[in-house]
Amino acid sequence: MNNSTAVCSIHPITDELKATPGGLVSRHDPVTIDFDSPNDPTNPVNWSTAYRWSMVILISVMSLVVNLAILMCAPATPHILQEFHSDDQLKATLLVSIWELGEVFGPLLIGPLSEMYGRLPIYHAANVTFIVFSAIAAESRSINMLIGCRLVLGISVASTVLNPSIVGDMFHAENRGRAMAVMGMTPFIAPVLGPIIGALISEAKGWRWTFWIVTIVTAAFEVIFAITYRESYRVVILQRTARRSQIQTGEHIGQLRNLRSENGFPNTSRIKLLCQSLCRPLKLPFTSLAVLLVSISCAIGLSYMYVIITNLTNIFQQVYGFGEREVGLTYLGLGFGTISSAIFTGLFLDWYLKRKSAYNHAPGPEHRLPPMLFGNLLVPLGVIGFGWTVAARTPWIVPILCTAVTGFGFVSISLSAWSYVVDAFGIYAASATAAVTVVRNIAAAVLPLASPPLLARLGPGWGMTVLGLVALLLSPLPVVILRRSRKSGGEDESSSRGETG
């Protein structure tokens, strides 16, 4: 077989009606397209190991650079307010949290569009938008203009939705955990490094350079990405193969709609497909209980992380008397927790799936959920511990260790959730990831705004305890998914019903 040539098999449909992910296909659709064999080199899971891992590293580094911008401006907020002659604390909070509001809307477009047009063009469009508005933010002439740019930057972050999907495109399930861990580690390092780097840059060069640095570095990596990355979404690859097959066989191009991937879209209008795709992430939390429960767990994890992140500076300045440089270092506890969790969770996910296979259990998406159960307990325990150690004015290292516990739990939840939706939803993994991301980011945008009044009224001890108890009450949510999977014979309901358009 020539590895440079896309090869496919064209199979006749003999059934009167054939069920597909997009609906029913009648006998008037005469052929389906699939990869030629399990070892077809055009299938992304069969690309060379070196290339696949280099792509994992590249998208991980791009995610790190993009996500650094989330909190690089946080330590520079006092300088920004001073330059624009403002003392509005709401705007100071919005400068940081408006990003998450942008990430509520972005996935609703990025995920579905990537399932229609492929990962590559959507990723490029999002990256270019991010670069342009980072440069505009660096030259902002008002605080409102800067907040608006931060909103667009949040909307244009493609890595949150597409990186898990790209890993799912390129790796078999039993080897996916380690790749997810590497890919998933960098977004969690960014909130830790961002404030440290932002504090150093804003003090040395001014707050505008926190945006210029992101602009320059992101542009450099986008050039590398444009040169090296090739489309990994199997539906688009097979659609292109169908076109080449049609040209080679001399069929009229107008009949292309009758050549369809068995993993692709039904023969319907492009407008209708677009509407179905854009609506899918909005429908999934309401039509799939599994997606809803996973989304709630992720929402609790991320929002509680942001409650700590947005209050860390004030707490350590007011309670422990830390200066601007020292405050940046307090985020290292979160960094230690997130990195160690990414390593542990990634190894555990692959080990657990192989263990199930060794005992003749057919591994399913629900076998990705045990780390989520663990994380659902660690996040509230870390938050409660942080609040009471601050209230008791214990040595500064103690609350930082509590933030490490929270960070460990949050990453356990996130990696478990990404692995679950990628395994459960297949070609619709981007839409499912988008649905989870939307719910998660709504909570992350809203809860940090409510936490300062709560902590001011109840104090850090009782304030964090209230939040922690709510999370503890919701911690058994993954058990519901596991029980439903066992009752249905191991087939997750989200994969059988929730993925349809």
Coordinates of C-alpha atoms in Angstrom, one line a residue:
M1 CA 0.0 0.0 0.0
N2 CA 1.3 3.4 -0.9
N3 CA 1.5 5.4 2.3
S4 CA 1.2 8.7 0.4
T5 CA -2.1 7.9 -1.2
A6 CA -5.4 8.2 0.6
V7 CA -7.2 4.9 0.3
C8 CA -10.7 4.1 1.2
S9 CA -13.2 1.3 0.8
I10 CA -16.6 1.9 -0.7
H11 CA -19.3 -0.4 0.7
P12 CA -22.8 -0.8 -0.6
I13 CA -25.7 -0.4 1.8
T14 CA -28.0 -3.3 1.5
D15 CA -30.4 -2.5 4.3
E16 CA -33.6 -0.7 3.6
L17 CA -32.7 1.8 6.3
K18 CA -29.4 2.2 8.0
A19 CA -29.0 4.0 11.4
T20 CA -26.1 6.5 11.6
P21 CA -25.0 9.1 14.1
G22 CA -26.8 11.7 12.1
G23 CA -30.1 9.8 11.6
L24 CA -31.4 7.3 9.1
V25 CA -29.9 6.8 5.7
S26 CA -32.2 5.3 3.0
R27 CA -31.3 2.9 0.3
H28 CA -31.1 5.9 -2.1
D29 CA -27.7 6.6 -0.5
P30 CA -25.9 3.8 -2.2
V31 CA -22.4 3.7 -0.7
T32 CA -20.5 4.4 2.5
I33 CA -16.9 5.4 2.9
D34 CA -14.5 4.0 5.5
F35 CA -10.8 3.6 5.9
D36 CA -9.3 0.8 3.8
S37 CA -8.2 -1.3 6.8
P38 CA -7.4 -1.0 10.5
N39 CA -3.8 -0.2 9.5
D40 CA -4.8 2.4 6.9
P41 CA -2.0 5.1 7.1
T42 CA -4.5 7.9 6.4
N43 CA -6.2 7.1 9.7
P44 CA -4.8 9.5 12.3
V45 CA -4.4 6.7 14.9
N46 CA -2.0 5.0 12.5
W47 CA 0.2 8.1 12.0
S48 CA 3.8 7.7 13.3
T49 CA 4.2 7.7 17.0
A50 CA 6.8 10.5 16.7
Y51 CA 4.5 12.7 14.7
R52 CA 1.4 12.2 17.0
W53 CA 3.4 13.0 20.1
S54 CA 5.0 16.0 18.5
M55 CA 1.5 17.3 17.8
V56 CA 0.5 16.6 21.4
I57 CA 3.4 18.7 22.6
L58 CA 2.8 21.4 20.1
I59 CA -0.9 21.9 20.9
S60 CA 0.0 21.7 24.6
V61 CA 2.6 24.5 24.3
M62 CA 0.1 26.6 22.3
S63 CA -2.5 26.0 25.0
L64 CA 0.1 27.1 27.6
V65 CA 0.9 30.3 25.8
V66 CA -2.8 31.2 25.2
N67 CA -3.8 30.4 28.7
L68 CA -1.0 32.4 30.2
A69 CA -2.9 35.4 29.1
I70 CA -5.8 34.5 31.4
L71 CA -4.1 35.7 34.5
M72 CA -1.0 37.5 33.3
C73 CA -2.9 40.8 33.7
A74 CA -4.1 40.0 37.2
P75 CA -1.1 41.3 39.1
A76 CA -1.0 44.3 36.8
T77 CA -4.6 45.3 37.5
P78 CA -3.6 48.1 40.0
H79 CA -1.4 49.6 37.3
I80 CA -4.1 49.4 34.7
L81 CA -6.7 51.1 37.0
Q82 CA -4.1 53.7 37.9
E83 CA -3.3 54.5 34.2
F84 CA -7.0 54.8 33.3
H85 CA -7.8 56.8 36.5
S86 CA -10.3 54.3 37.8
D87 CA -10.9 52.8 41.2
D88 CA -13.9 50.6 40.2
Q89 CA -13.3 47.2 41.8
L90 CA -16.0 45.6 39.6
K91 CA -14.0 46.5 36.5
A92 CA -10.9 45.2 38.2
T93 CA -12.6 41.8 38.7
L94 CA -14.0 41.9 35.2
L95 CA -10.6 42.3 33.7
V96 CA -9.8 38.8 34.9
S97 CA -13.2 37.0 34.9
I98 CA -14.6 38.4 31.6
W99 CA -12.2 35.9 29.9
E100 CA -14.3 33.0 31.2
L101 CA -17.5 34.6 29.9
G102 CA -15.9 34.7 26.5
E103 CA -15.1 31.0 26.9
V104 CA -18.8 30.4 27.4
F105 CA -19.6 31.6 23.9
G106 CA -16.5 30.4 22.0
P107 CA -17.0 26.7 22.4
L108 CA -20.5 26.9 21.1
L109 CA -19.0 28.0 17.7
I110 CA -15.6 26.3 17.7
G111 CA -16.7 22.8 18.6
P112 CA -19.6 22.3 16.1
L113 CA -17.7 24.1 13.3
S114 CA -14.8 21.8 13.8
E115 CA -17.1 18.9 13.2
M116 CA -18.3 20.4 10.0
Y117 CA -15.1 21.8 8.5
G118 CA -12.4 20.0 10.4
R119 CA -10.1 20.9 13.2
L120 CA -7.4 22.6 11.1
P121 CA -9.3 25.7 9.6
I122 CA -11.2 26.4 12.8
Y123 CA -8.0 26.2 14.9
H124 CA -6.2 28.6 12.6
A125 CA -9.1 31.1 12.5
A126 CA -9.3 31.1 16.3
N127 CA -5.5 31.6 16.7
V128 CA -5.4 34.5 14.2
T129 CA -8.3 36.2 16.0
F130 CA -6.5 35.7 19.3
I131 CA -3.3 37.2 18.0
V132 CA -5.0 40.3 16.5
F133 CA -7.0 41.1 19.6
S134 CA -4.0 40.6 21.9
A135 CA -2.2 43.3 19.9
I136 CA -5.3 45.5 20.1
A137 CA -5.5 44.9 23.9
A138 CA -1.8 46.0 24.2
E139 CA -2.8 49.3 22.6
S140 CA -6.1 49.9 24.5
R141 CA -7.0 53.5 25.2
S142 CA -9.6 52.8 27.9
I143 CA -10.4 50.2 30.5
N144 CA -13.7 49.4 28.7
M145 CA -11.8 48.7 25.5
L146 CA -9.4 46.4 27.3
I147 CA -12.3 44.5 28.9
G148 CA -13.9 44.1 25.5
C149 CA -10.6 42.7 24.0
R150 CA -10.4 40.3 26.9
L151 CA -13.9 39.1 26.1
V152 CA -12.9 38.4 22.5
L153 CA -9.7 36.7 23.6
G154 CA -11.8 34.3 25.7
I155 CA -14.1 33.6 22.8
S156 CA -11.1 32.8 20.5
V157 CA -9.5 30.2 22.6
A158 CA -9.7 27.0 20.6
S159 CA -7.5 24.7 22.6
T160 CA -10.0 24.1 25.4
V161 CA -12.4 22.4 23.0
L162 CA -10.2 21.1 20.2
N163 CA -7.1 19.8 22.1
P164 CA -9.0 16.9 23.7
S165 CA -10.7 16.2 20.4
I166 CA -7.4 16.1 18.5
V167 CA -5.9 13.7 21.1
G168 CA -9.0 11.6 20.7
D169 CA -8.5 11.7 16.9
M170 CA -4.9 10.4 17.1
F171 CA -4.9 7.8 19.9
H172 CA -6.6 4.6 20.7
A173 CA -8.5 4.6 24.0
E174 CA -6.1 2.4 25.9
N175 CA -3.2 4.8 25.1
R176 CA -5.1 8.0 25.4
G177 CA -4.7 8.7 29.1
R178 CA -1.0 9.7 28.9
A179 CA -1.6 11.9 25.9
M180 CA -4.5 13.6 27.7
A181 CA -2.3 14.1 30.7
V182 CA 0.4 15.9 28.7
M183 CA -2.1 17.9 26.8
G184 CA -4.1 18.7 29.9
M185 CA -1.2 19.6 32.1
T186 CA -0.4 22.9 30.4
P187 CA -3.7 24.8 30.8
F188 CA -3.4 24.1 34.5
I189 CA 0.2 25.4 34.7
A190 CA -0.8 28.6 33.0
P191 CA -2.9 30.0 35.8
V192 CA 0.1 29.5 38.1
L193 CA 2.8 30.9 35.9
G194 CA 0.6 33.7 34.5
P195 CA 0.5 35.8 37.7
I196 CA 4.2 35.3 38.3
I197 CA 5.3 36.2 34.8
G198 CA 2.7 39.0 34.7
A199 CA 4.0 40.6 37.9
L200 CA 7.6 40.5 36.7
I201 CA 6.7 42.0 33.2
S202 CA 4.4 44.7 34.5
E203 CA 6.9 45.8 37.1
A204 CA 9.8 45.9 34.6
K205 CA 8.1 47.0 31.3
G206 CA 4.6 48.0 32.1
W207 CA 1.2 46.2 31.9
R208 CA 1.0 46.6 28.1
W209 CA 3.9 44.3 27.6
T210 CA 1.9 41.5 29.3
F211 CA -0.2 41.5 26.1
W212 CA 2.6 42.1 23.7
I213 CA 4.6 39.1 24.9
V214 CA 1.5 36.9 24.5
T215 CA 1.0 38.3 21.0
I216 CA 4.5 37.7 19.8
V217 CA 4.9 34.2 21.2
T218 CA 1.4 33.0 20.0
A219 CA 2.2 34.3 16.5
A220 CA 5.4 32.3 16.4
F221 CA 3.8 29.1 17.5
E222 CA 0.9 29.6 15.1
V223 CA 3.4 29.7 12.2
I224 CA 4.8 26.4 13.4
F225 CA 1.3 25.0 13.8
A226 CA 0.3 26.1 10.3
I227 CA 3.4 24.3 8.8
T228 CA 3.2 21.0 10.7
Y229 CA -0.4 20.2 11.6
R230 CA -2.5 18.2 9.2
E231 CA -6.2 17.5 9.5
S232 CA -6.9 14.8 12.1
Y233 CA -10.8 14.7 12.1
R234 CA -11.7 11.4 10.5
V235 CA -15.0 12.6 9.0
V236 CA -13.2 15.4 7.0
I237 CA -10.4 13.0 6.0
L238 CA -12.9 10.5 4.6
Q239 CA -14.9 13.2 2.9
R240 CA -11.8 14.3 1.1
T241 CA -11.0 10.6 0.2
A242 CA -14.5 10.3 -1.2
R243 CA -13.9 13.3 -3.5
R244 CA -10.6 11.8 -4.7
S245 CA -12.2 8.4 -5.2
Q246 CA -14.9 10.1 -7.3
I247 CA -12.4 12.0 -9.4
Q248 CA -10.4 8.8 -10.0
T249 CA -13.5 6.8 -11.0
G250 CA -14.7 9.5 -13.3
E251 CA -18.0 10.0 -11.6
H252 CA -19.8 13.4 -11.9
I253 CA -18.9 15.7 -9.1
G254 CA -22.6 16.4 -8.5
Q255 CA -23.0 12.8 -7.2
L256 CA -20.5 13.4 -4.4
R257 CA -23.4 13.7 -1.9
N258 CA -24.1 10.0 -2.5
L259 CA -20.6 9.1 -1.3
R260 CA -20.7 9.5 2.5
S261 CA -18.5 8.4 5.4
E262 CA -20.2 5.9 7.7
N263 CA -18.9 8.2 10.4
G264 CA -20.0 11.4 8.7
F265 CA -23.1 13.4 8.1
P266 CA -26.3 12.4 6.4
N267 CA -27.2 13.8 3.0
T268 CA -29.0 17.0 3.9
S269 CA -28.6 20.7 3.3
R270 CA -25.5 22.5 4.5
I271 CA -27.6 25.1 6.3
K272 CA -29.6 22.4 8.2
L273 CA -26.3 20.6 9.1
L274 CA -24.9 23.9 10.4
C275 CA -28.0 24.6 12.5
Q276 CA -27.9 21.1 13.9
S277 CA -24.2 21.3 14.7
L278 CA -24.5 24.7 16.4
C279 CA -27.4 23.6 18.5
R280 CA -25.8 20.3 19.6
P281 CA -23.7 21.7 22.5
L282 CA -26.7 23.6 23.8
K283 CA -28.9 20.5 23.7
L284 CA -26.5 18.0 25.1
P285 CA -26.7 19.1 28.8
F286 CA -30.5 18.7 28.5
T287 CA -30.7 15.5 26.5
S288 CA -27.8 13.6 28.1
L289 CA -27.8 13.1 31.9
A290 CA -24.2 12.0 31.7
V291 CA -23.1 15.3 30.1
L292 CA -25.1 17.3 32.6
L293 CA -23.5 15.5 35.6
V294 CA -20.0 15.7 34.2
S295 CA -20.5 19.4 33.5
I296 CA -21.6 20.1 37.0
S297 CA -18.5 18.4 38.5
C298 CA -16.2 20.3 36.1
A299 CA -18.1 23.6 36.9
I300 CA -17.5 23.1 40.7
G301 CA -13.8 22.3 40.2
L302 CA -13.0 25.2 37.9
S303 CA -15.1 27.8 39.7
Y304 CA -13.6 26.9 43.1
M305 CA -10.1 27.1 41.6
Y306 CA -11.0 30.6 40.4
V307 CA -12.4 31.6 43.8
I308 CA -9.0 30.8 45.3
I309 CA -7.0 32.4 42.4
T310 CA -9.0 35.7 42.5
N311 CA -8.7 36.0 46.3
L312 CA -5.1 34.8 46.7
T313 CA -3.5 38.2 46.1
N314 CA -5.7 40.1 48.6
I315 CA -5.5 37.4 51.2
F316 CA -1.7 37.1 51.2
Q317 CA -1.2 40.9 51.0
Q318 CA -3.7 41.7 53.8
V319 CA -3.2 38.7 56.1
Y320 CA 0.4 37.8 55.6
G321 CA 1.8 41.1 54.4
F322 CA 3.2 39.8 51.1
G323 CA 4.5 42.2 48.5
E324 CA 3.8 42.2 44.8
R325 CA 6.6 39.8 43.9
E326 CA 6.0 37.4 46.8
V327 CA 2.3 37.2 46.0
G328 CA 3.1 35.8 42.5
L329 CA 4.9 32.9 44.2
T330 CA 1.9 31.9 46.2
Y331 CA 0.4 30.4 43.1
L332 CA 3.1 27.7 43.1
G333 CA 1.0 25.6 45.4
L334 CA -1.7 25.3 42.7
G335 CA 1.0 24.6 40.2
F336 CA 2.4 21.7 42.2
G337 CA -1.0 20.2 42.7
T338 CA -2.1 20.5 39.1
I339 CA 1.2 19.0 37.6
S340 CA 1.3 16.1 40.1
S341 CA -2.4 15.4 39.4
A342 CA -1.9 15.4 35.6
I343 CA 0.9 12.9 35.9
F344 CA -0.9 10.6 38.3
T345 CA -4.3 10.8 36.6
G346 CA -2.9 10.2 33.1
L347 CA -1.1 7.1 34.2
F348 CA -4.1 5.8 36.2
L349 CA -6.5 6.2 33.3
D350 CA -4.5 4.0 31.0
W351 CA -3.7 1.5 33.7
Y352 CA -7.3 1.2 34.8
L353 CA -8.5 0.7 31.2
K354 CA -5.9 -2.0 30.6
R355 CA -6.7 -3.7 33.9
K356 CA -10.4 -3.9 32.9
S357 CA -9.4 -5.4 29.5
A358 CA -7.1 -8.0 31.2
Y359 CA -10.0 -9.2 33.3
N360 CA -12.2 -9.7 30.2
H361 CA -14.3 -6.6 31.0
A362 CA -15.1 -4.6 27.9
P363 CA -13.8 -1.1 28.9
G364 CA -16.3 1.6 28.4
P365 CA -16.4 5.4 28.8
E366 CA -17.6 5.0 32.4
H367 CA -14.2 3.5 33.3
R368 CA -12.8 7.0 33.0
L369 CA -14.8 8.3 36.0
P370 CA -13.0 7.0 39.1
P371 CA -10.5 10.0 39.2
M372 CA -13.5 12.3 39.1
L373 CA -14.9 10.8 42.2
F374 CA -11.6 11.4 44.0
G375 CA -11.3 14.9 42.7
N376 CA -14.8 15.8 43.7
L377 CA -13.8 15.1 47.3
L378 CA -10.4 16.8 47.2
V379 CA -11.6 20.1 45.8
P380 CA -14.0 21.0 48.7
L381 CA -11.6 19.7 51.3
G382 CA -8.8 21.9 49.9
V383 CA -11.1 24.9 49.8
I384 CA -12.3 24.4 53.4
G385 CA -8.8 23.8 54.6
F386 CA -7.6 27.0 52.8
G387 CA -10.3 29.1 54.4
W388 CA -9.7 27.9 58.0
T389 CA -5.9 28.0 57.8
V390 CA -6.1 31.6 56.6
A391 CA -8.6 32.5 59.3
A392 CA -6.4 30.9 62.0
R393 CA -3.3 32.8 60.5
T394 CA -1.3 29.6 60.3
P395 CA 2.2 29.8 58.7
W396 CA 1.8 30.8 55.1
I397 CA 2.9 27.5 53.7
V398 CA -0.2 25.7 55.2
P399 CA -2.8 27.5 53.1
I400 CA -0.6 27.1 50.1
L401 CA -0.5 23.4 50.6
C402 CA -4.3 23.5 50.8
T403 CA -4.4 25.1 47.4
A404 CA -2.3 22.3 46.1
V405 CA -5.0 19.8 47.3
T406 CA -7.6 21.8 45.4
G407 CA -5.4 21.9 42.3
F408 CA -4.9 18.2 42.4
G409 CA -8.6 17.5 42.7
F410 CA -9.5 20.0 39.9
V411 CA -7.2 18.3 37.4
S412 CA -8.4 14.9 38.4
I413 CA -11.9 16.0 37.5
S414 CA -11.0 17.7 34.3
L415 CA -8.8 14.9 32.8
S416 CA -11.4 12.3 33.8
A417 CA -14.2 14.4 32.1
W418 CA -12.3 15.0 28.9
S419 CA -11.4 11.3 28.6
Y420 CA -15.0 10.4 29.3
V421 CA -16.6 12.6 26.7
V422 CA -14.0 11.7 24.0
D423 CA -14.5 8.0 24.6
A424 CA -18.3 8.3 24.8
F425 CA -19.1 10.7 21.9
G426 CA -16.6 9.7 19.2
I427 CA -16.9 12.0 16.2
Y428 CA -19.0 14.4 18.3
A429 CA -16.4 14.7 21.0
A430 CA -15.8 18.4 20.2
S431 CA -19.5 19.2 20.7
A432 CA -19.6 17.2 23.9
T433 CA -16.5 18.9 25.2
A434 CA -18.0 22.3 24.2
A435 CA -21.2 21.5 26.2
V436 CA -19.1 20.7 29.3
T437 CA -16.9 23.7 28.8
V438 CA -19.9 26.1 28.5
V439 CA -21.4 24.9 31.8
R440 CA -18.0 24.9 33.5
N441 CA -17.1 28.4 32.3
I442 CA -20.4 30.0 33.2
A443 CA -19.8 28.9 36.8
A444 CA -16.2 30.1 36.6
A445 CA -17.3 33.5 35.4
V446 CA -20.1 34.0 38.0
L447 CA -18.9 32.4 41.2
P448 CA -15.7 34.4 41.6
L449 CA -17.8 37.6 41.4
A450 CA -19.9 36.4 44.3
S451 CA -17.1 35.2 46.5
P452 CA -15.7 38.6 47.8
P453 CA -19.0 39.6 49.4
L454 CA -19.4 36.1 50.8
L455 CA -15.9 36.1 52.3
A456 CA -16.3 39.7 53.6
R457 CA -19.6 38.8 55.3
L458 CA -18.7 35.4 56.8
G459 CA -14.9 35.5 56.9
P460 CA -12.6 33.2 55.0
G461 CA -13.2 30.2 57.3
W462 CA -17.0 30.0 57.2
G463 CA -17.2 31.5 53.7
M464 CA -15.1 28.8 52.2
T465 CA -16.9 26.2 54.4
V466 CA -20.2 27.1 52.8
L467 CA -18.8 26.6 49.3
G468 CA -17.0 23.4 50.3
L469 CA -20.2 21.8 51.8
V470 CA -22.1 22.5 48.6
A471 CA -19.4 20.8 46.6
L472 CA -19.3 17.8 49.1
L473 CA -23.1 17.3 48.7
L474 CA -22.6 17.1 44.9
S475 CA -19.5 15.0 45.0
P476 CA -21.3 11.6 44.3
L477 CA -22.6 12.7 40.9
P478 CA -20.2 10.4 38.9
V479 CA -21.7 7.4 40.8
V480 CA -25.0 8.1 39.1
I481 CA -23.4 7.7 35.7
L482 CA -21.6 4.5 36.8
R483 CA -24.9 3.0 38.1
R484 CA -26.8 3.9 35.0
S485 CA -24.0 2.3 32.9
R486 CA -24.1 -0.9 34.8
K487 CA -27.9 -1.1 34.5
S488 CA -27.7 -0.6 30.7
G489 CA -25.1 -3.4 30.4
G490 CA -22.1 -1.1 30.2
E491 CA -23.3 1.1 27.4
D492 CA -23.3 4.7 28.4
E493 CA -26.5 6.4 27.5
S494 CA -24.6 9.5 26.3
S495 CA -23.0 7.5 23.5
S496 CA -26.2 5.9 22.4
R497 CA -28.5 8.9 22.5
G498 CA -26.8 12.1 23.5
E499 CA -24.5 12.3 20.5
T500 CA -27.2 12.5 17.8
G501 CA -27.9 15.8 16.1

